[in-house]
mmCIF file with all atom_site columns, C-alpha atoms and ligand atoms in Angstrom:
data_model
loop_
_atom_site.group_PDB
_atom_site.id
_atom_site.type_symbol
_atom_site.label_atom_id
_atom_site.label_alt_id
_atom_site.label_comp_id
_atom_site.label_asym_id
_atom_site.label_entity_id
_atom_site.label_seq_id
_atom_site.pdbx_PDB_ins_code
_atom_site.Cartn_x
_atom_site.Cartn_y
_atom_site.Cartn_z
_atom_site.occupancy
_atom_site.B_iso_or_equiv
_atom_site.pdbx_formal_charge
_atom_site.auth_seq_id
_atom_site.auth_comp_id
_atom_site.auth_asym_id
_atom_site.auth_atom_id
_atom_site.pdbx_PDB_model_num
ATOM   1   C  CA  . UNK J 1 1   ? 87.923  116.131 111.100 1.00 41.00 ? 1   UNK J CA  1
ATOM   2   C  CA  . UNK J 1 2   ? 86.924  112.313 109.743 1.00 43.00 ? 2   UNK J CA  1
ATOM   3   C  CA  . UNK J 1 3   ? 84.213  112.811 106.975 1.00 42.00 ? 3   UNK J CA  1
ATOM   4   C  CA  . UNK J 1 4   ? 81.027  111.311 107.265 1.00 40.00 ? 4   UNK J CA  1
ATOM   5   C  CA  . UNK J 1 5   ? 80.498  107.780 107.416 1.00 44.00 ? 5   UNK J CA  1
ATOM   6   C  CA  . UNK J 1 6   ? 79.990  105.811 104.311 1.00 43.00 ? 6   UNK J CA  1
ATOM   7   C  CA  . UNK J 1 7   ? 77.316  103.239 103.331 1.00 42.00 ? 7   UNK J CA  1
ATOM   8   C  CA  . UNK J 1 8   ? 77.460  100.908 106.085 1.00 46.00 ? 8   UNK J CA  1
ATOM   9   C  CA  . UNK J 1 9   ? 79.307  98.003  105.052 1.00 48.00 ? 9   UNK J CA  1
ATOM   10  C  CA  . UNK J 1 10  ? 78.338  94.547  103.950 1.00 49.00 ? 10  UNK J CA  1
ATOM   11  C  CA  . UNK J 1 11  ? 77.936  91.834  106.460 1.00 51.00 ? 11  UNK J CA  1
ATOM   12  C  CA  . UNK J 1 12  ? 80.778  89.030  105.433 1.00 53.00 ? 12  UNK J CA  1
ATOM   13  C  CA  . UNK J 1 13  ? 83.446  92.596  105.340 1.00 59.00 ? 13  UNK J CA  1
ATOM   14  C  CA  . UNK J 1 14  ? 82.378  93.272  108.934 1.00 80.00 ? 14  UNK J CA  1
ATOM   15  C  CA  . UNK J 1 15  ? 83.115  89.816  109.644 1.00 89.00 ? 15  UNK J CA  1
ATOM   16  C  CA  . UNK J 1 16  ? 86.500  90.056  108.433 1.00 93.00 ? 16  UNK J CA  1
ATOM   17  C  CA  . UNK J 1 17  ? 87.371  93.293  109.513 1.00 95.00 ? 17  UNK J CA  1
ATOM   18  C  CA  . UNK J 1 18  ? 85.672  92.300  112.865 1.00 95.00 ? 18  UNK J CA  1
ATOM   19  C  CA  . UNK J 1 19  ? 87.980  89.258  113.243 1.00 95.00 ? 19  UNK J CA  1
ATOM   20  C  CA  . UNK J 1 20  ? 91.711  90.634  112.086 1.00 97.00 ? 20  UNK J CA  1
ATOM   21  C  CA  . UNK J 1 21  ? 90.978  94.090  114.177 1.00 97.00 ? 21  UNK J CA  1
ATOM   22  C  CA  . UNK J 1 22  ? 89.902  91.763  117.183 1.00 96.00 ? 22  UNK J CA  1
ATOM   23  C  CA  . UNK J 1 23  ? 93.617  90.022  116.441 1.00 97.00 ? 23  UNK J CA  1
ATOM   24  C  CA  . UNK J 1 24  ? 95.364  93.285  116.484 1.00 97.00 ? 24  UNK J CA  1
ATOM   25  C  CA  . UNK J 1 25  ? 93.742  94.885  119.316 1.00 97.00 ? 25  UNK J CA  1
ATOM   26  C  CA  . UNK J 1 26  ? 94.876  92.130  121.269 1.00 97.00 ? 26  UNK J CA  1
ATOM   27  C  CA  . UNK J 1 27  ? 97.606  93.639  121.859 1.00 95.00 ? 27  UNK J CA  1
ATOM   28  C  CA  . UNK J 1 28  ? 98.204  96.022  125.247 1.00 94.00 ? 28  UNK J CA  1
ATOM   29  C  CA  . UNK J 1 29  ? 96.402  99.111  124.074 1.00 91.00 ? 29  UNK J CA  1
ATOM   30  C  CA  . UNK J 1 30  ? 96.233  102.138 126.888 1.00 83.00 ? 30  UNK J CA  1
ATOM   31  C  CA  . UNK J 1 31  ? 95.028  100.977 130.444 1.00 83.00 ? 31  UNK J CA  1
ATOM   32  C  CA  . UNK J 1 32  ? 94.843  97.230  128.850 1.00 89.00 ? 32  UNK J CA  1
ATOM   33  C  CA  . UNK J 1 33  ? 97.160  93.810  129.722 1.00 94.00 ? 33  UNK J CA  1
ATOM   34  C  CA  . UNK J 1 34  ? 98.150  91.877  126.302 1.00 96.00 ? 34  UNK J CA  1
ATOM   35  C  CA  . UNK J 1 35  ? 95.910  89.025  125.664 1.00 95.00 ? 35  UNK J CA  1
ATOM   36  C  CA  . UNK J 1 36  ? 98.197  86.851  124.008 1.00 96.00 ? 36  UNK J CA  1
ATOM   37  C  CA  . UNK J 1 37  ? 100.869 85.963  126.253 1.00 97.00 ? 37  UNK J CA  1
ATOM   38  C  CA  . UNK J 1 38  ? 100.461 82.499  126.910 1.00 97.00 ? 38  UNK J CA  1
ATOM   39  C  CA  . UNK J 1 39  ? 99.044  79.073  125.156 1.00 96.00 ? 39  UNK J CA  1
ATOM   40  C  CA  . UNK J 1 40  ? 96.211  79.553  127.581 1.00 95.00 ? 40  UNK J CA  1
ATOM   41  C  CA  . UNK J 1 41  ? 95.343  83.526  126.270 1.00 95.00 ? 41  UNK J CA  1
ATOM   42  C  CA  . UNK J 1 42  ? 95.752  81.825  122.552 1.00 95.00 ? 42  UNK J CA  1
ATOM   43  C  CA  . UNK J 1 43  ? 93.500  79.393  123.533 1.00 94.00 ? 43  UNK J CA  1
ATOM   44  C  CA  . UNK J 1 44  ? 90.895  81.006  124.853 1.00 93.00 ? 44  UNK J CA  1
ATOM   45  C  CA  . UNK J 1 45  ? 91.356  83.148  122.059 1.00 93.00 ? 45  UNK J CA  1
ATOM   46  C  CA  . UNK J 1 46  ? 90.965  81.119  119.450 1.00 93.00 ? 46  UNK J CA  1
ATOM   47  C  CA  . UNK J 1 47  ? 88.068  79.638  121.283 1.00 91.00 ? 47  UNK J CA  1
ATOM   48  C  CA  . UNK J 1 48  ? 86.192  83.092  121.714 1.00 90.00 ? 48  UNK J CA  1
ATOM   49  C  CA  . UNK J 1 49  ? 86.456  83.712  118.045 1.00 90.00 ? 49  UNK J CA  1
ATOM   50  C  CA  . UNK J 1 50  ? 85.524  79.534  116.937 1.00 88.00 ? 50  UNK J CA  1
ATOM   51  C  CA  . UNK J 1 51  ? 88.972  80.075  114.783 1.00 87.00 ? 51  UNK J CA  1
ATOM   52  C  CA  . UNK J 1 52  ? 90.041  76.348  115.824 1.00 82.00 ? 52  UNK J CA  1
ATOM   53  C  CA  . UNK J 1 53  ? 88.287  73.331  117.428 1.00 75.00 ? 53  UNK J CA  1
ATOM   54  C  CA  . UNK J 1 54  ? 87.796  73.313  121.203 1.00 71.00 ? 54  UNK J CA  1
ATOM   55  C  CA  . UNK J 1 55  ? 90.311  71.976  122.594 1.00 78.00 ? 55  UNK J CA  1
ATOM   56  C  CA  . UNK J 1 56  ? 92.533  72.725  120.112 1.00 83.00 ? 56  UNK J CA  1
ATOM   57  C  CA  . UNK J 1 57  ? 96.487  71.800  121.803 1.00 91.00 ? 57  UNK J CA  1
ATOM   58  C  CA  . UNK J 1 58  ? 98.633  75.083  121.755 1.00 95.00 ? 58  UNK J CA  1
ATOM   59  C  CA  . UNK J 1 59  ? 102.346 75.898  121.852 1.00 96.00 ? 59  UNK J CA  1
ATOM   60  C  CA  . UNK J 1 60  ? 104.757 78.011  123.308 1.00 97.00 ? 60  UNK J CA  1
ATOM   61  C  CA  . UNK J 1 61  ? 105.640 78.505  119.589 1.00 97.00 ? 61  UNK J CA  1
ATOM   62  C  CA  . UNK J 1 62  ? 102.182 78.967  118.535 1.00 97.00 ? 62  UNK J CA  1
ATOM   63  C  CA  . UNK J 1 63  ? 101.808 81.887  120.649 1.00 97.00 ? 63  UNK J CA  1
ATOM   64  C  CA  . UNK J 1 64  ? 104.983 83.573  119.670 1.00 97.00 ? 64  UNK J CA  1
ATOM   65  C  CA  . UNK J 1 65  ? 103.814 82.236  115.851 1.00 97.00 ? 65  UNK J CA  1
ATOM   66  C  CA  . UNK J 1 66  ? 100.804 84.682  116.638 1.00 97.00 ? 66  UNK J CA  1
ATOM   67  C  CA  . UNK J 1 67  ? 102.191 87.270  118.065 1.00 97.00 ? 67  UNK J CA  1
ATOM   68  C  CA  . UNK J 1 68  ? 104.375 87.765  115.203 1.00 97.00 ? 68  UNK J CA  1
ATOM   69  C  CA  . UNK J 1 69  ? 101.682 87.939  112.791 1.00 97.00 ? 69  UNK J CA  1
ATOM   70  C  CA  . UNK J 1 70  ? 99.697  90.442  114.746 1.00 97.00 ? 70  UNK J CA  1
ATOM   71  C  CA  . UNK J 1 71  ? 102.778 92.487  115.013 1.00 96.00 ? 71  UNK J CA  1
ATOM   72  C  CA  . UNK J 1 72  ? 102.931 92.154  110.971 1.00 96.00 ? 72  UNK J CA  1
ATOM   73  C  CA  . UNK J 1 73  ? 99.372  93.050  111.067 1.00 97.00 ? 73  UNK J CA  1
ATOM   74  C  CA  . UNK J 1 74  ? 99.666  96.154  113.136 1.00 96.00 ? 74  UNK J CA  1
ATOM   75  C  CA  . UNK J 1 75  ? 102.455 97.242  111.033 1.00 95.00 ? 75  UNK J CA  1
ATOM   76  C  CA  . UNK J 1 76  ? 100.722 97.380  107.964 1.00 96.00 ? 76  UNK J CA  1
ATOM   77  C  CA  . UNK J 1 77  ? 97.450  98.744  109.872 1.00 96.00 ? 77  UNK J CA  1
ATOM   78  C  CA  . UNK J 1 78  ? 99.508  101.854 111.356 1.00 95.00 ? 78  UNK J CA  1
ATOM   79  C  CA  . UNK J 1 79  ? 100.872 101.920 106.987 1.00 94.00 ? 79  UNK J CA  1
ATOM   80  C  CA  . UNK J 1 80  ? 97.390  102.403 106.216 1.00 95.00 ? 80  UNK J CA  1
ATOM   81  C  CA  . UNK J 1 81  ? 96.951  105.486 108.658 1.00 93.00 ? 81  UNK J CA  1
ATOM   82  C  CA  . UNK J 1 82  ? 100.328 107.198 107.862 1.00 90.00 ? 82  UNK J CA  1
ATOM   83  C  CA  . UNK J 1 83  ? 102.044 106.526 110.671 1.00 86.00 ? 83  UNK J CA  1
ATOM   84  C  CA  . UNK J 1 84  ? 105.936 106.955 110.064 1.00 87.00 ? 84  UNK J CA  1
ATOM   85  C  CA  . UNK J 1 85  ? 106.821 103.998 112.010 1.00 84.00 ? 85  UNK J CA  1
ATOM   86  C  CA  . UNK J 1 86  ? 104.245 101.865 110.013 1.00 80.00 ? 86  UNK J CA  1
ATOM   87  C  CA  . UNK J 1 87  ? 105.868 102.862 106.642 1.00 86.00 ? 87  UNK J CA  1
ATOM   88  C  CA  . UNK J 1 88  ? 109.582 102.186 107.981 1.00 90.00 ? 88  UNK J CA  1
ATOM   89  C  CA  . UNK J 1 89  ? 108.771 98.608  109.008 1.00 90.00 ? 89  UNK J CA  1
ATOM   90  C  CA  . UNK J 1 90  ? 106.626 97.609  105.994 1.00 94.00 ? 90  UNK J CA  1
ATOM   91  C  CA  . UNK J 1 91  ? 108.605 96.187  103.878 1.00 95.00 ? 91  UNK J CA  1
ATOM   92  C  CA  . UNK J 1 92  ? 109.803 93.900  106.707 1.00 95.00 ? 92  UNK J CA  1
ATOM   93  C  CA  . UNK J 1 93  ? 105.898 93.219  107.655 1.00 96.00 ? 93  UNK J CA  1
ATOM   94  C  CA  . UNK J 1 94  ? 104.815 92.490  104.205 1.00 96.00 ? 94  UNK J CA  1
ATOM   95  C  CA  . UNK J 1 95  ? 108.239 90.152  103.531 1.00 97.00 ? 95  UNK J CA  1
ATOM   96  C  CA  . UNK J 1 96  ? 107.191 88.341  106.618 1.00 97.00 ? 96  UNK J CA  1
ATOM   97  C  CA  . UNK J 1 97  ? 103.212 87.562  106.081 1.00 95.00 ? 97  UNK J CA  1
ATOM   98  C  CA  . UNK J 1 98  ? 104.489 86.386  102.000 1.00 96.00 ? 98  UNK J CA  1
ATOM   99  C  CA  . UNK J 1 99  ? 107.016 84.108  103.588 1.00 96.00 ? 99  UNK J CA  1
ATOM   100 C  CA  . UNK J 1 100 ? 104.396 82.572  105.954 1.00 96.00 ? 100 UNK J CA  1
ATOM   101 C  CA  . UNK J 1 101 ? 101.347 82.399  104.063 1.00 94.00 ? 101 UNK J CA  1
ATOM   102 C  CA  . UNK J 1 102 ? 102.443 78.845  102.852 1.00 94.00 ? 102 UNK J CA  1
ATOM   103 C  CA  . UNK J 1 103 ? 102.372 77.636  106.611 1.00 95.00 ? 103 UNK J CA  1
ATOM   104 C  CA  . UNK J 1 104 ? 98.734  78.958  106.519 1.00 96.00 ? 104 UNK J CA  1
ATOM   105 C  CA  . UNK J 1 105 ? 97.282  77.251  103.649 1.00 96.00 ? 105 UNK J CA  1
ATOM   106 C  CA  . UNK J 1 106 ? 93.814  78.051  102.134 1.00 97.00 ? 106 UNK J CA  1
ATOM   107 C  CA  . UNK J 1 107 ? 91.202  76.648  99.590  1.00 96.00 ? 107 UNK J CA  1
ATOM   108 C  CA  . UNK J 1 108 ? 88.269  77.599  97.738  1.00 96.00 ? 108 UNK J CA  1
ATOM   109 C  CA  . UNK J 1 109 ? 84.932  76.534  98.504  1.00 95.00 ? 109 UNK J CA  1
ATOM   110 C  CA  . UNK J 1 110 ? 82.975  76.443  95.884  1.00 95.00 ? 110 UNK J CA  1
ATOM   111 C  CA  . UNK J 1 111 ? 78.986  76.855  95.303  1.00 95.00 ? 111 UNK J CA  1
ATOM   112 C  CA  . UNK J 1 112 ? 76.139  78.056  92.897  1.00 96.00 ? 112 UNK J CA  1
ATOM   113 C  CA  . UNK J 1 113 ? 76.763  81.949  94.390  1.00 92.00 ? 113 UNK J CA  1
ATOM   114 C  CA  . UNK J 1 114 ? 80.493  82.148  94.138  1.00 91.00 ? 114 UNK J CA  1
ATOM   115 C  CA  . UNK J 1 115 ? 83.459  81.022  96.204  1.00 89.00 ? 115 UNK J CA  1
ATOM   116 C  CA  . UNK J 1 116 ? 85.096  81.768  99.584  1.00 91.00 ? 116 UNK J CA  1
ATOM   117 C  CA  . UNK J 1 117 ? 88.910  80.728  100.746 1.00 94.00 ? 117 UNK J CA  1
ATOM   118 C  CA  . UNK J 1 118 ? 88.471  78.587  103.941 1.00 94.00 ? 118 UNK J CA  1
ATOM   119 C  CA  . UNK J 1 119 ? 91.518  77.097  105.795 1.00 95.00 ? 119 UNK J CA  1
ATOM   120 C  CA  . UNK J 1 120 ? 92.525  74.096  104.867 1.00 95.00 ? 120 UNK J CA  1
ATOM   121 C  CA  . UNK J 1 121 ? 93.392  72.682  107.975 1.00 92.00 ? 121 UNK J CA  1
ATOM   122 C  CA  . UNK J 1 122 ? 91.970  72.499  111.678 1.00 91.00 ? 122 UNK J CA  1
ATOM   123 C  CA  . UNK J 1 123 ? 93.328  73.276  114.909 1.00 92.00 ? 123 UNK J CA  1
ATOM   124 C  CA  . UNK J 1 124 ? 95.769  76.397  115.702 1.00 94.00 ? 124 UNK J CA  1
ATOM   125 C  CA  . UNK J 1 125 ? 97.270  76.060  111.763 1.00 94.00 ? 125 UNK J CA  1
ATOM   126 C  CA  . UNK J 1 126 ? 93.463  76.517  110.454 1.00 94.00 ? 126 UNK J CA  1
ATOM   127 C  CA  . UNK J 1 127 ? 93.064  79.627  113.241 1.00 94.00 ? 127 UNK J CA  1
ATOM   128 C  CA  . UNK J 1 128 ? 95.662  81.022  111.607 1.00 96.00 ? 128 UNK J CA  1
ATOM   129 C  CA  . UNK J 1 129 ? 94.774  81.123  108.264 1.00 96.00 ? 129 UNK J CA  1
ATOM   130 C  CA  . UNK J 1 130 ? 91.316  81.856  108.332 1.00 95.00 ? 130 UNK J CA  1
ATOM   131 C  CA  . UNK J 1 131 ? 92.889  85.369  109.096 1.00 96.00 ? 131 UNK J CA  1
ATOM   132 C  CA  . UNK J 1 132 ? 94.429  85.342  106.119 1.00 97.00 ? 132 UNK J CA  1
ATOM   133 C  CA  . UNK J 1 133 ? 91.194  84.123  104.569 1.00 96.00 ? 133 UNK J CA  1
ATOM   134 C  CA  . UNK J 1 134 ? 89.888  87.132  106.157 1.00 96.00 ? 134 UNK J CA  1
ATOM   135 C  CA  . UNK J 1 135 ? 92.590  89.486  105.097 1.00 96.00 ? 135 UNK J CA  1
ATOM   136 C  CA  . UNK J 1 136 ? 92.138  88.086  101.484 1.00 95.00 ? 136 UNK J CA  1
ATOM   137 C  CA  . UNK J 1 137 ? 88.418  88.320  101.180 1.00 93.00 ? 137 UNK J CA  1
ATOM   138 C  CA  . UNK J 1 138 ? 88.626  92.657  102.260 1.00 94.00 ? 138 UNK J CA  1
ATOM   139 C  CA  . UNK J 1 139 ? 91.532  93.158  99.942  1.00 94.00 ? 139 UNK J CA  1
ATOM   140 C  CA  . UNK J 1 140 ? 89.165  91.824  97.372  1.00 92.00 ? 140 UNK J CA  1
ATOM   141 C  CA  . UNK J 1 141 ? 86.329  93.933  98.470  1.00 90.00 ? 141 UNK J CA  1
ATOM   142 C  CA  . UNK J 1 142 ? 88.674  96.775  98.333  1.00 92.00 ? 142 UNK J CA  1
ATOM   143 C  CA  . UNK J 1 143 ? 88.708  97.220  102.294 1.00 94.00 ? 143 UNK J CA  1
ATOM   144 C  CA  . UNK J 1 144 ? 92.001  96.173  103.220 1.00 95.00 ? 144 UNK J CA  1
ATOM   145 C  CA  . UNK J 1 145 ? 93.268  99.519  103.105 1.00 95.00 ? 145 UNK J CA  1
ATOM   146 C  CA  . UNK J 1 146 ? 90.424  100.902 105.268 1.00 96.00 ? 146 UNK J CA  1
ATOM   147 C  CA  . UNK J 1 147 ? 92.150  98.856  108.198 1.00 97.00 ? 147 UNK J CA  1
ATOM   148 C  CA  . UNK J 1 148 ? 94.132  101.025 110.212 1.00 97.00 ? 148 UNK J CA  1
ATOM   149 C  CA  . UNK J 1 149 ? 95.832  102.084 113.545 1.00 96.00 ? 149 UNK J CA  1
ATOM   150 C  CA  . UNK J 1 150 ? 94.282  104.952 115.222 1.00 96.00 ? 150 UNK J CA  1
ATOM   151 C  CA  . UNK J 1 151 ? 97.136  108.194 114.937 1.00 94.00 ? 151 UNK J CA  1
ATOM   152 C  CA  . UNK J 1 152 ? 96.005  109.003 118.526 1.00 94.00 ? 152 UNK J CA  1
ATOM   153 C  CA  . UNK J 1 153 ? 99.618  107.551 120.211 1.00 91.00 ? 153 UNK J CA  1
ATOM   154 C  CA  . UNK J 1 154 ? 98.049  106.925 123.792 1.00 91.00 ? 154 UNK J CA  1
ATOM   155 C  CA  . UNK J 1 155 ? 95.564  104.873 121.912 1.00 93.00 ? 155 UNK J CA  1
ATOM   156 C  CA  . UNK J 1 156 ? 96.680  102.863 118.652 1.00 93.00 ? 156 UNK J CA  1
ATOM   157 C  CA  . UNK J 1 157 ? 93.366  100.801 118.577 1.00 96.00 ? 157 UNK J CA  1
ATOM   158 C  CA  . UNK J 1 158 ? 92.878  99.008  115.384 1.00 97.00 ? 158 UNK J CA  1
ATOM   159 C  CA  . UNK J 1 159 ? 89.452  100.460 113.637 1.00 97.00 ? 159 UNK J CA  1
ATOM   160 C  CA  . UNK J 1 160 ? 88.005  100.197 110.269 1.00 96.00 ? 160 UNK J CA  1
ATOM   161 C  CA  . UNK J 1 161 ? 87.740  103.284 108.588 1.00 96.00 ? 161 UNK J CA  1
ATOM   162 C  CA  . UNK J 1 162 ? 84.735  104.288 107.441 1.00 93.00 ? 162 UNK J CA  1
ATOM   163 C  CA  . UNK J 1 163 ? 85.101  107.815 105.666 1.00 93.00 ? 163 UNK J CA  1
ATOM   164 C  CA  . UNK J 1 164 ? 83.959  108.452 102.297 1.00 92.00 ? 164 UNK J CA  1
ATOM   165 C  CA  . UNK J 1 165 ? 87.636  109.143 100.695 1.00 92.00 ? 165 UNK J CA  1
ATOM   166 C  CA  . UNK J 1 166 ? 89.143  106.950 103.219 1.00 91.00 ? 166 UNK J CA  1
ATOM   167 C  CA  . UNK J 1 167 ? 90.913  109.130 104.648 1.00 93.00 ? 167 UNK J CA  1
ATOM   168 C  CA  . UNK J 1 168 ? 90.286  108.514 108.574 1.00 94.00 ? 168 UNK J CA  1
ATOM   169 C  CA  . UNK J 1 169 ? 93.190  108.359 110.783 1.00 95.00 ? 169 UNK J CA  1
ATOM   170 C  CA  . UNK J 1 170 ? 91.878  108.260 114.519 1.00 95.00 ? 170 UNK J CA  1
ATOM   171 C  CA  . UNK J 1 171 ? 89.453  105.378 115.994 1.00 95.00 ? 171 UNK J CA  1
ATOM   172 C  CA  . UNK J 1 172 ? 86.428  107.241 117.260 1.00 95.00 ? 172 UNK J CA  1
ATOM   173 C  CA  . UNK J 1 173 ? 85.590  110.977 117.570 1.00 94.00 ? 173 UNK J CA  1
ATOM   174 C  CA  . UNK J 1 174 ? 87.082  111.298 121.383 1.00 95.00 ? 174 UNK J CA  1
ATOM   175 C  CA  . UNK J 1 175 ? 90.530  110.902 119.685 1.00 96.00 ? 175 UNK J CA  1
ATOM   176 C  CA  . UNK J 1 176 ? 89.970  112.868 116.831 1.00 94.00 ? 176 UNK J CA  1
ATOM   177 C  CA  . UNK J 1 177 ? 89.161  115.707 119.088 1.00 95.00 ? 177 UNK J CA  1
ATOM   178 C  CA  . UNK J 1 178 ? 92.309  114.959 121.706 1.00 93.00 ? 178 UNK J CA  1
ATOM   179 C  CA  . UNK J 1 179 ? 94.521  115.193 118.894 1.00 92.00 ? 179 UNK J CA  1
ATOM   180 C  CA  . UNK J 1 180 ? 93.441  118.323 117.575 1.00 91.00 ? 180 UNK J CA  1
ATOM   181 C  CA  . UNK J 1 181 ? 93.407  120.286 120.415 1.00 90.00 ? 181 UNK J CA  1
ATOM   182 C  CA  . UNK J 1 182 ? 96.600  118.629 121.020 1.00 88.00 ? 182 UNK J CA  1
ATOM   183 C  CA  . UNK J 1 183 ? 98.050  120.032 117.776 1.00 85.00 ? 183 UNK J CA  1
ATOM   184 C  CA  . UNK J 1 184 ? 96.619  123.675 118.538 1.00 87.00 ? 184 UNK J CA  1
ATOM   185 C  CA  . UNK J 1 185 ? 98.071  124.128 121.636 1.00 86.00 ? 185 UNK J CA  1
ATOM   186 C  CA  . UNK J 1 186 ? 101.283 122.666 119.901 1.00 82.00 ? 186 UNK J CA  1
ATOM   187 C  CA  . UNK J 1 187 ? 100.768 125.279 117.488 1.00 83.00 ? 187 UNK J CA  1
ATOM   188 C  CA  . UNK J 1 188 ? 100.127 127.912 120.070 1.00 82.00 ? 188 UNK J CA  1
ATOM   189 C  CA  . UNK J 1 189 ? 102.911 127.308 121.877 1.00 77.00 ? 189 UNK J CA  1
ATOM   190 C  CA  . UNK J 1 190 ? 105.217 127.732 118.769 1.00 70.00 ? 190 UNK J CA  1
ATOM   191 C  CA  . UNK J 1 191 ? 103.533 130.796 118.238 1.00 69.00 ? 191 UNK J CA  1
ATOM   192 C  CA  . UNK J 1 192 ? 104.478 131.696 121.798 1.00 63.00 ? 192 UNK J CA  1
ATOM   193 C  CA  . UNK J 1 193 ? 108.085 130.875 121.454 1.00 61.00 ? 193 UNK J CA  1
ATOM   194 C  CA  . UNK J 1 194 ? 108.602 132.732 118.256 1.00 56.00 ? 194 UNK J CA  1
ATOM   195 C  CA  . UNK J 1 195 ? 106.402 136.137 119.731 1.00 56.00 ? 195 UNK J CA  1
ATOM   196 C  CA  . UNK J 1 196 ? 108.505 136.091 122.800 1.00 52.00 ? 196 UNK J CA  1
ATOM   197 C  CA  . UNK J 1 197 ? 110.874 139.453 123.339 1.00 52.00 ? 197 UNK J CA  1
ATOM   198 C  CA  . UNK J 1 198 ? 114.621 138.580 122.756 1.00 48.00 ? 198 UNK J CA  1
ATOM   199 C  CA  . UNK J 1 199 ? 116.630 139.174 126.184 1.00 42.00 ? 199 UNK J CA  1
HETATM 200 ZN ZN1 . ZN  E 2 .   ? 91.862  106.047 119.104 1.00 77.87 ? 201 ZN  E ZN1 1
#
């Protein structure tokens, strides 16, 4: 069962969790086409979200650029919720987004409250690494690891977790729920086998 929720979180971590799970879950998730399979869908992505100018041009290689980061992304999301397949392809997701950043570069903005890392350039190069701006400013508000893949396997949304002990592994109670009574009958049904009369 997922633990009760904990304090609600702060506006600007919303934001950021907000934007990179709205990357991830661009992705074909159950009963849904990809939305980033084209320099149009990138486009009108980037313009949903205000990530670049309007009007911003976009590549064939931008888009595969992109969907190569979300796939890093959703790699280290499913890490974060345990998923085996997650842990095996880490080290190849986390190699990838270190080689990268420097494409993506960032700088602080300073003021009387503090700082913030904004992108330091426009267009699809500045879309890009204001998600790494965003991914930056949860790991230092300690959510980055509350950014997960839900367990459920005919779902995989990307979801913040917000348990207590962090400990959260499914997107919303409905999957929760599937996947338990999915793991009783499994259990059940081992039961069954092993109960059955020898012939
Ligand atoms: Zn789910």
């Amino acid at each position: 069962m997922q633990q009760p929720e904990a304090d609600t979180c702060q506006a600007p971590v919303c934001e950021s969790s907000d934007l990179l799970l709205g990357f991830v879950n661009t992705r074909a998730l159950a009963g849904t086409a990809d939305l980033l399979t084209s320099p149009e869908d990138l486009s009108a992505w980037l313009d949903r979200t205000g990530l670049a100018g309007a009007g911003s041009p976009v590549t064939g290689a931008d888009v595969l650029a992109a969907r190569e980061l979300r796939d890093a992304f959703t790699m280290i999301f499913r890490a974060h919720s345990g998923c085996a397949d997650g842990e095996r392809a880490l080290p190849a997701a986390e190699e990838y987004i270190q080689r990268i950043a420097d494409r993506y570069p960032l700088v602080p903005r300073l003021s009387a409250e503090g700082y913030r890392l904004v992108p330091a350039h426009g267009g699809v190069l500045g879309g890009f690494a204001a998600l790494f701006a965003a991914a930056v400013d949860l790991a230092a508000r300690g959510g980055w690891a509350r950014l997960k893949v839900c367990k459920n396997p005919s779902c995989y949304t990307g979801f913040f977790d917000k348990t207590r002990n962090s400990s959260g592994l499914y997107c919303s109670a409905a999957c929760s729920t599937r996947m338990a009574a999915r793991a009783y009958r499994s259990r059940n049904k081992k039961t069954g086998e092993l109960d059955a009369p020898a012939v």
